[in-house]
Amino acid sequence: MKRLYSNLAIALVAVCLIAQIMPSYRMSTNPIDKQLYHNVGGEPTRSRYSVGETTPTRLSEVIESSQDQSTSEPYVGMQEGNKTQMQTAAAVVAEPSQDDEPETSKEPVKRPVASRCALCFFGLPRSYENVVLPSIEKNILRPNAKYGCDVFVHFFDQKAEAAGRYNDGGKIDPSHIYYLDASVRQSYSEFSKENKNQSSIPSPVIQFVNDTHDTFMTARKHQLDQYHNSRNKAGKQIYFPWKSNWKNSSMDNMIKQWHSINASFSLMESYADAHSVKYERVAMLRNDVLYVTPIDIYLLDNLNKTIDHNNSHFVMPPFCLYPVNDRMIYGPYGAVRIWATQRFDLIEHRVRKAKDKGWEMHSEKFLDATVLPAMESLGYHRHINRDICFLRTRPNGIVMVNDCFSAGATRGLLKKNRRKIIIQAVGRNCSEEIMDRKDKTISYVKC
């Protein structure tokens, strides 16, 4: 009898252990889970995550944890389909994960043989040939050449830009974006010649896709109308951040940015599906900035060369924190996918749940309140790389010099040396600083 009780006790312990272990490996069948886990058009898979990576929270659990008692105001001018979309998006958001920080490593960076990385560029190619591209070659392509990252680009086929906020406008030559093709191949070729023992790294793929104004409006006009015109019963705009200093064009430009980010990431996904490629690490990078410091997409910081060994951190810049920087990101595929493709869905949750009325669609506040928590709810960790600096450009060789020193700052850069820093990054002389006519806190140089 004692032996029988002993065997029953052992069996009971085994059942309890299995019950604890199995949920970590069971794939949820919830439709929202499928949306965030699978390739476009494919079946759900855990293969997006590396061995040893933090196991993402199942979205079916996130749905339960995200239900609260807050109420929303009735919406005027919104279609029923948008309300349904809002309810779906709301289920994706939960409180940030409280897991301990994963281990990092300072070992030499070696990309796993089975994994791939991608550099995804987006936006208008302002001042591209003479200002932006040299900095991409020096501070994006060369630091990542050892990984053989594929490159995917979305841009707007637009030949001029009207004056706007912090921008006098001017001419743009979108064809210059194609010079990136030769730059990618040259960087890979130079690295291969210098490191003949790295022959296992495949030659990078580079693909481009673009939109004209007409194709963009065909895709997004209904959303632009909704975001500009929807009001609550009190007559207040629901989406437009009316407490900010935005103009209507500010909203339009942000939606163009969202569209371009989405299109660049989708181009990568389409290639991955067609060629059975699995991307583990992805960077989303602007087409219109001067990259001042090197950006290695596997590092958490440049000073200590700390590697994201478990591929569990999404990394953002240390400046223009309003309250976060919305201009670039790199990290695990699963985290970056939310950042790049879920904004048009998650904004519906944001406007319904926001407590800071009048700021709903403010880009940085929206990311901080809704998008980044959705990424953290899957087990990823937010990280700021204090060694990143890049500066926005405008047409005709204009560079905004304040970016890396506003609302946060890049480590080691001195404000008094910022013109010298730009000249070093561009590789040629630039004019003395010119102060903005309306905002005296903003300065420019022309290179």
Coordinates of C-alpha atoms in Angstrom, one line a residue:
M1 CA 0.0 0.0 0.0
K2 CA 2.9 2.4 0.9
R3 CA 4.4 1.6 -2.6
L4 CA 1.0 2.5 -4.2
Y5 CA 0.8 5.8 -2.4
S6 CA 4.4 6.5 -3.3
N7 CA 3.7 5.8 -7.0
L8 CA 0.6 8.0 -6.9
A9 CA 2.5 10.9 -5.4
I10 CA 5.2 10.6 -8.0
A11 CA 2.6 10.6 -10.8
L12 CA 0.8 13.6 -9.3
V13 CA 4.1 15.6 -9.2
A14 CA 4.8 14.7 -12.8
V15 CA 1.4 15.8 -13.9
C16 CA 1.9 19.2 -12.1
L17 CA 5.3 19.7 -13.8
I18 CA 3.9 18.9 -17.2
A19 CA 1.0 21.3 -16.7
Q20 CA 3.5 24.1 -15.8
I21 CA 5.8 23.4 -18.8
M22 CA 3.3 22.8 -21.6
P23 CA 1.8 26.3 -21.8
S24 CA 5.2 27.7 -22.8
Y25 CA 5.2 25.6 -25.9
R26 CA 1.5 25.6 -26.8
M27 CA 0.6 27.9 -29.7
S28 CA -2.6 29.8 -29.2
T29 CA -5.3 29.6 -31.8
N30 CA -6.7 33.0 -31.1
P31 CA -6.9 35.0 -34.4
I32 CA -5.0 37.9 -32.9
D33 CA -2.2 35.5 -31.9
K34 CA -2.0 34.4 -35.5
Q35 CA -1.8 38.0 -36.7
L36 CA 1.3 38.8 -34.7
Y37 CA 3.1 35.4 -35.0
H38 CA 2.9 34.4 -38.6
N39 CA 4.4 35.6 -41.9
V40 CA 2.0 37.3 -44.2
G41 CA -0.2 34.6 -45.7
G42 CA 1.5 31.8 -43.7
E43 CA 0.7 29.7 -40.7
P44 CA 1.6 30.6 -37.1
T45 CA 5.1 29.7 -36.1
R46 CA 7.5 30.1 -33.2
S47 CA 10.5 30.0 -35.6
R48 CA 10.7 33.8 -35.5
Y49 CA 12.3 33.5 -32.0
S50 CA 15.9 32.3 -31.4
V51 CA 16.7 29.5 -29.0
G52 CA 17.2 31.1 -25.6
E53 CA 15.2 34.1 -26.4
T54 CA 12.6 35.3 -23.9
T55 CA 9.4 33.4 -24.6
P56 CA 6.8 35.9 -25.6
T57 CA 3.6 36.1 -23.6
R58 CA 0.7 34.5 -25.5
L59 CA -1.6 37.1 -26.8
S60 CA -4.6 35.1 -25.6
E61 CA -3.2 35.9 -22.1
V62 CA -2.6 39.5 -23.0
I63 CA -6.2 39.8 -24.1
E64 CA -7.4 38.7 -20.6
S65 CA -5.0 41.0 -18.8
S66 CA -5.9 44.1 -20.9
Q67 CA -9.5 44.2 -20.1
D68 CA -10.4 47.1 -17.8
Q69 CA -13.3 49.2 -16.7
S70 CA -12.5 52.4 -18.6
T71 CA -15.2 53.8 -20.8
S72 CA -15.0 55.6 -24.1
E73 CA -16.9 58.6 -25.4
P74 CA -19.3 58.0 -28.3
Y75 CA -17.6 58.6 -31.7
V76 CA -19.2 60.8 -34.3
G77 CA -18.3 60.1 -38.0
M78 CA -16.8 56.7 -37.4
Q79 CA -17.9 53.6 -39.3
E80 CA -18.8 50.4 -37.5
G81 CA -15.8 48.7 -39.0
N82 CA -13.5 51.1 -37.3
K83 CA -15.2 50.3 -33.9
T84 CA -14.6 46.6 -34.5
Q85 CA -11.0 47.3 -35.5
M86 CA -10.6 49.3 -32.2
Q87 CA -11.9 46.5 -30.1
T88 CA -9.5 44.0 -31.8
A89 CA -6.5 46.3 -31.4
A90 CA -7.4 46.9 -27.7
A91 CA -6.8 43.2 -27.0
V92 CA -3.2 43.4 -28.0
V93 CA -2.1 45.8 -25.3
A94 CA -1.1 44.9 -21.8
E95 CA 1.2 46.2 -19.0
P96 CA 4.9 45.9 -19.7
S97 CA 6.5 42.6 -18.8
Q98 CA 8.1 42.4 -15.4
D99 CA 10.6 39.7 -16.3
D100 CA 14.2 40.1 -15.3
E101 CA 16.6 41.6 -17.9
P102 CA 18.0 38.8 -20.1
E103 CA 21.7 38.2 -20.1
T104 CA 23.9 40.2 -22.5
S105 CA 27.4 39.4 -23.7
K106 CA 30.5 41.2 -24.8
E107 CA 31.8 38.4 -27.0
P108 CA 32.7 39.1 -30.6
V109 CA 29.5 39.6 -32.6
K110 CA 28.7 36.5 -34.8
R111 CA 25.3 36.3 -36.4
P112 CA 23.8 32.7 -36.0
V113 CA 24.2 30.9 -39.3
A114 CA 20.5 30.1 -39.5
S115 CA 19.3 33.6 -38.9
R116 CA 19.2 36.7 -41.2
C117 CA 19.0 40.4 -40.5
A118 CA 17.5 43.2 -42.5
L119 CA 17.9 47.0 -42.8
C120 CA 14.6 48.6 -43.8
F121 CA 14.7 52.2 -44.9
F122 CA 11.7 54.5 -45.2
G123 CA 10.6 58.0 -46.1
L124 CA 11.5 60.9 -48.4
P125 CA 15.1 60.8 -49.7
R126 CA 15.9 64.4 -48.9
S127 CA 19.5 65.6 -49.7
Y128 CA 20.2 62.0 -50.4
E129 CA 23.2 61.8 -52.7
N130 CA 25.6 64.2 -51.1
V131 CA 24.5 64.2 -47.4
V132 CA 22.6 61.1 -46.4
L133 CA 24.2 58.4 -48.5
P134 CA 27.8 59.0 -47.5
S135 CA 26.7 58.7 -43.8
I136 CA 24.7 55.5 -44.6
E137 CA 27.8 53.9 -46.2
K138 CA 30.0 54.9 -43.2
N139 CA 27.8 54.4 -40.2
I140 CA 25.1 51.8 -41.3
L141 CA 26.4 49.6 -44.1
R142 CA 30.0 49.2 -42.9
P143 CA 29.2 48.4 -39.2
N144 CA 26.7 45.8 -40.4
A145 CA 28.6 44.3 -43.4
K146 CA 29.8 41.4 -41.3
Y147 CA 26.2 40.2 -40.9
G148 CA 25.2 40.3 -44.6
C149 CA 21.9 42.1 -43.8
D150 CA 19.4 42.3 -46.7
V151 CA 18.2 45.8 -47.5
F152 CA 14.6 46.9 -48.2
V153 CA 13.6 50.4 -49.2
H154 CA 10.4 52.3 -49.5
F155 CA 10.4 55.9 -50.7
F156 CA 8.1 58.5 -52.1
D157 CA 8.5 59.3 -55.8
Q158 CA 8.2 63.0 -55.1
K159 CA 10.3 65.7 -56.8
A160 CA 9.6 68.7 -54.6
E161 CA 8.5 69.5 -51.0
A162 CA 6.4 72.4 -49.9
A163 CA 7.5 74.5 -46.9
G164 CA 6.4 73.3 -43.6
R165 CA 7.3 73.2 -39.9
Y166 CA 11.1 73.5 -39.6
N167 CA 11.3 73.1 -43.4
D168 CA 11.6 75.8 -46.1
G169 CA 10.9 73.1 -48.8
G170 CA 12.8 72.6 -52.0
K171 CA 13.6 70.2 -54.7
I172 CA 14.1 66.4 -54.2
D173 CA 15.6 63.9 -56.7
P174 CA 14.0 60.6 -55.7
S175 CA 16.1 58.7 -58.3
H176 CA 19.2 59.2 -56.1
I177 CA 17.8 56.5 -53.7
Y178 CA 18.9 53.9 -56.2
Y179 CA 22.6 54.8 -55.6
L180 CA 22.2 52.7 -52.4
D181 CA 22.2 49.5 -54.5
A182 CA 25.9 50.1 -55.5
S183 CA 26.8 51.2 -52.0
V184 CA 25.4 48.0 -50.4
R185 CA 27.3 45.8 -52.9
Q186 CA 30.5 47.8 -52.4
S187 CA 30.4 47.5 -48.6
Y188 CA 29.8 43.8 -48.8
S189 CA 32.6 43.3 -51.4
E190 CA 35.1 45.3 -49.3
F191 CA 34.2 43.3 -46.2
S192 CA 34.5 40.0 -48.1
K193 CA 38.0 40.9 -49.4
E194 CA 39.2 41.9 -45.9
N195 CA 37.6 38.8 -44.2
K196 CA 37.9 35.9 -46.6
N197 CA 37.1 33.4 -43.7
Q198 CA 33.6 34.9 -43.6
S199 CA 32.5 33.3 -46.9
S200 CA 29.4 31.7 -45.3
I201 CA 27.7 35.1 -45.2
P202 CA 25.4 35.4 -48.3
S203 CA 25.5 38.3 -50.6
P204 CA 22.8 40.8 -49.4
V205 CA 19.6 41.3 -51.3
I206 CA 18.4 44.8 -51.9
Q207 CA 14.9 45.7 -53.1
F208 CA 13.0 49.0 -53.6
V209 CA 9.4 50.0 -53.7
N210 CA 7.8 53.4 -54.0
D211 CA 4.6 55.4 -53.9
T212 CA 3.5 58.5 -55.7
H213 CA 1.1 61.0 -54.1
D214 CA -1.8 59.4 -56.0
T215 CA -1.0 55.8 -54.9
F216 CA -0.6 57.0 -51.3
M217 CA -3.9 58.8 -51.4
T218 CA -5.6 55.7 -52.9
A219 CA -4.3 53.6 -50.0
R220 CA -4.8 56.1 -47.1
K221 CA -7.4 58.8 -48.0
H222 CA -10.2 57.1 -46.0
Q223 CA -7.9 57.1 -42.9
L224 CA -6.8 60.7 -43.4
D225 CA -10.4 61.8 -43.6
Q226 CA -11.2 59.8 -40.5
Y227 CA -8.2 61.2 -38.5
H228 CA -8.9 64.8 -39.5
N229 CA -12.7 64.9 -39.2
S230 CA -13.9 62.5 -36.5
R231 CA -15.2 64.3 -33.5
N232 CA -16.9 63.4 -30.2
K233 CA -20.2 64.7 -29.0
A234 CA -18.5 67.8 -27.5
G235 CA -17.2 68.7 -31.0
K236 CA -13.6 67.9 -30.1
Q237 CA -11.4 66.0 -32.6
I238 CA -10.8 62.5 -31.6
Y239 CA -7.6 61.7 -33.3
F240 CA -5.8 65.0 -34.1
P241 CA -3.6 66.1 -31.2
W242 CA -5.2 69.5 -30.8
K243 CA -3.2 70.3 -27.7
S244 CA 0.1 70.2 -29.7
N245 CA 1.4 72.8 -32.2
W246 CA 0.6 70.6 -35.1
K247 CA -0.9 71.8 -38.4
N248 CA -3.1 69.7 -40.7
S249 CA 0.1 69.0 -42.8
S250 CA 1.8 67.6 -39.7
M251 CA -0.8 64.9 -39.5
D252 CA -0.6 64.2 -43.2
N253 CA 3.2 63.9 -43.0
M254 CA 3.0 61.5 -40.0
I255 CA 0.6 59.2 -41.9
K256 CA 2.9 59.2 -44.9
Q257 CA 5.7 58.1 -42.5
W258 CA 3.5 55.3 -41.0
H259 CA 2.6 54.2 -44.5
S260 CA 6.3 54.2 -45.6
I261 CA 7.4 52.3 -42.5
N262 CA 4.7 49.7 -43.1
A263 CA 5.5 49.3 -46.8
S264 CA 9.3 48.8 -46.1
F265 CA 8.7 46.1 -43.5
S266 CA 6.0 44.5 -45.8
L267 CA 8.5 44.4 -48.7
M268 CA 10.9 42.5 -46.4
E269 CA 8.1 40.1 -45.3
S270 CA 7.1 39.4 -48.9
Y271 CA 10.7 38.5 -49.8
A272 CA 10.9 36.3 -46.7
D273 CA 7.7 34.4 -47.7
A274 CA 8.7 34.0 -51.3
H275 CA 12.2 32.7 -50.4
S276 CA 11.6 30.9 -47.1
V277 CA 13.9 33.3 -45.3
K278 CA 13.6 33.9 -41.5
Y279 CA 14.7 37.3 -40.3
E280 CA 15.7 37.5 -36.7
R281 CA 17.0 41.0 -36.4
V282 CA 15.5 44.1 -38.1
A283 CA 16.3 47.8 -38.2
M284 CA 13.9 50.5 -39.3
L285 CA 15.9 53.5 -40.6
R286 CA 15.1 56.9 -42.2
N287 CA 16.0 57.9 -45.7
D288 CA 16.5 61.5 -44.8
V289 CA 18.9 61.7 -41.9
L290 CA 22.7 62.2 -41.6
Y291 CA 24.0 59.3 -39.5
V292 CA 26.7 60.8 -37.2
T293 CA 27.6 57.7 -35.2
P294 CA 27.9 54.0 -36.2
I295 CA 24.8 51.9 -35.6
D296 CA 25.5 48.2 -35.2
I297 CA 22.1 46.6 -35.0
Y298 CA 23.2 43.7 -32.7
L299 CA 24.7 46.1 -30.1
L300 CA 23.0 47.7 -27.1
D301 CA 25.7 50.4 -26.9
N302 CA 28.8 51.4 -28.7
L303 CA 31.0 52.3 -25.8
N304 CA 31.0 48.8 -24.1
K305 CA 30.2 46.8 -27.3
T306 CA 27.4 45.1 -25.3
I307 CA 25.7 42.5 -27.5
D308 CA 22.0 41.7 -27.3
H309 CA 22.9 38.1 -26.8
N310 CA 19.3 36.8 -26.4
N311 CA 17.9 39.0 -29.1
S312 CA 15.3 40.3 -26.7
H313 CA 15.8 44.1 -26.7
F314 CA 14.4 46.7 -29.0
V315 CA 16.7 49.7 -29.2
M316 CA 15.9 53.4 -29.7
P317 CA 17.9 56.7 -29.7
P318 CA 18.7 58.7 -26.6
F319 CA 17.6 62.2 -27.8
C320 CA 14.3 64.0 -28.8
L321 CA 12.5 62.1 -26.0
Y322 CA 9.0 63.4 -26.2
P323 CA 8.7 61.2 -24.2
V324 CA 10.4 58.6 -26.6
N325 CA 12.2 59.0 -29.9
D326 CA 10.0 57.8 -32.8
R327 CA 12.5 58.1 -35.6
M328 CA 14.2 54.7 -35.7
I329 CA 14.3 51.3 -34.0
Y330 CA 16.2 48.0 -34.2
G331 CA 15.8 44.7 -32.5
P332 CA 14.1 41.3 -32.7
Y333 CA 11.8 40.7 -35.6
G334 CA 8.7 40.1 -33.4
A335 CA 9.1 43.5 -31.6
V336 CA 9.9 45.6 -34.6
R337 CA 7.0 44.1 -36.5
I338 CA 4.6 45.7 -34.1
W339 CA 6.4 49.0 -34.3
A340 CA 6.3 48.9 -38.1
T341 CA 2.9 47.4 -39.0
Q342 CA 0.5 47.8 -36.1
R343 CA 0.0 51.5 -35.8
F344 CA -3.1 51.8 -37.9
D345 CA -4.7 49.2 -35.7
L346 CA -3.4 50.3 -32.3
I347 CA -4.4 54.0 -32.7
E348 CA -8.0 52.8 -32.3
H349 CA -7.2 51.5 -28.9
R350 CA -5.2 54.6 -28.1
V351 CA -8.1 57.0 -28.8
R352 CA -10.5 54.9 -26.8
K353 CA -8.4 54.5 -23.8
A354 CA -6.3 57.7 -23.7
K355 CA -6.4 59.6 -20.5
D356 CA -4.3 62.5 -21.9
K357 CA -7.1 63.9 -24.2
G358 CA -5.9 66.2 -26.9
W359 CA -2.7 64.2 -27.4
E360 CA -4.1 60.9 -28.8
M361 CA -2.3 60.8 -32.2
H362 CA 0.8 62.7 -31.1
S363 CA 3.4 60.3 -32.5
E364 CA 5.8 60.0 -29.6
K365 CA 3.1 59.9 -26.9
F366 CA 1.2 57.3 -28.9
L367 CA 4.2 55.1 -29.2
D368 CA 5.0 55.4 -25.5
A369 CA 1.4 54.8 -24.3
T370 CA 0.4 52.0 -26.7
V371 CA 2.8 50.7 -29.2
L372 CA 5.8 50.1 -27.0
P373 CA 3.7 48.4 -24.2
A374 CA 2.3 46.1 -26.9
M375 CA 5.9 45.1 -27.7
E376 CA 6.8 44.7 -24.1
S377 CA 3.8 42.5 -23.5
L378 CA 5.4 39.9 -25.7
G379 CA 8.4 39.7 -23.4
Y380 CA 10.7 42.2 -25.2
H381 CA 12.6 44.9 -23.4
R382 CA 12.9 48.6 -24.1
H383 CA 16.5 49.9 -24.3
I384 CA 18.1 53.3 -25.2
N385 CA 21.5 53.2 -26.9
R386 CA 23.1 56.3 -25.5
D387 CA 25.7 56.3 -28.3
I388 CA 23.4 56.9 -31.3
C389 CA 23.2 60.2 -33.1
F390 CA 21.6 61.2 -36.4
L391 CA 20.3 64.5 -37.7
R392 CA 17.3 65.2 -39.9
T393 CA 18.0 66.7 -43.3
R394 CA 15.9 69.0 -45.5
P395 CA 16.1 69.6 -49.3
N396 CA 19.1 71.4 -50.8
G397 CA 21.7 70.0 -48.4
I398 CA 20.2 71.5 -45.2
V399 CA 21.0 69.6 -41.9
M400 CA 19.2 70.3 -38.6
V401 CA 22.0 70.5 -36.0
N402 CA 20.0 70.4 -32.8
D403 CA 18.6 66.9 -32.8
C404 CA 21.2 65.0 -30.8
F405 CA 21.2 67.7 -28.1
S406 CA 17.5 68.2 -27.5
A407 CA 15.3 66.5 -24.9
G408 CA 18.1 64.0 -24.2
A409 CA 21.6 63.8 -25.7
T410 CA 24.0 61.4 -27.3
R411 CA 26.8 60.3 -24.9
G412 CA 30.2 62.0 -25.6
L413 CA 29.1 64.6 -28.1
L414 CA 29.6 68.2 -27.1
K415 CA 27.1 70.8 -28.3
K416 CA 29.9 73.3 -29.1
N417 CA 31.4 70.9 -31.6
R418 CA 28.2 70.0 -33.4
R419 CA 29.2 71.7 -36.7
K420 CA 32.6 69.9 -36.7
I421 CA 30.7 66.6 -36.0
I422 CA 28.5 67.2 -39.1
I423 CA 31.5 68.1 -41.3
Q424 CA 33.3 64.9 -40.2
A425 CA 30.2 62.8 -41.0
V426 CA 29.5 64.4 -44.4
G427 CA 33.2 64.5 -45.4
R428 CA 33.2 68.1 -46.7
N429 CA 32.7 71.6 -45.4
C430 CA 29.4 73.0 -44.3
S431 CA 28.2 76.6 -43.7
E432 CA 28.0 78.4 -40.4
E433 CA 24.9 77.7 -38.3
I434 CA 21.7 79.5 -39.5
M435 CA 19.0 80.1 -36.9
D436 CA 15.4 79.2 -37.7
R437 CA 13.3 82.4 -38.5
K438 CA 10.4 81.4 -36.3
D439 CA 11.9 79.1 -33.6
K440 CA 15.2 80.5 -32.3
T441 CA 16.0 77.2 -30.6
I442 CA 16.5 75.5 -34.0
S443 CA 19.6 75.8 -36.1
Y444 CA 20.7 74.5 -39.5
V445 CA 23.9 74.2 -41.6
K446 CA 24.1 73.8 -45.3
C447 CA 26.5 71.1 -46.6

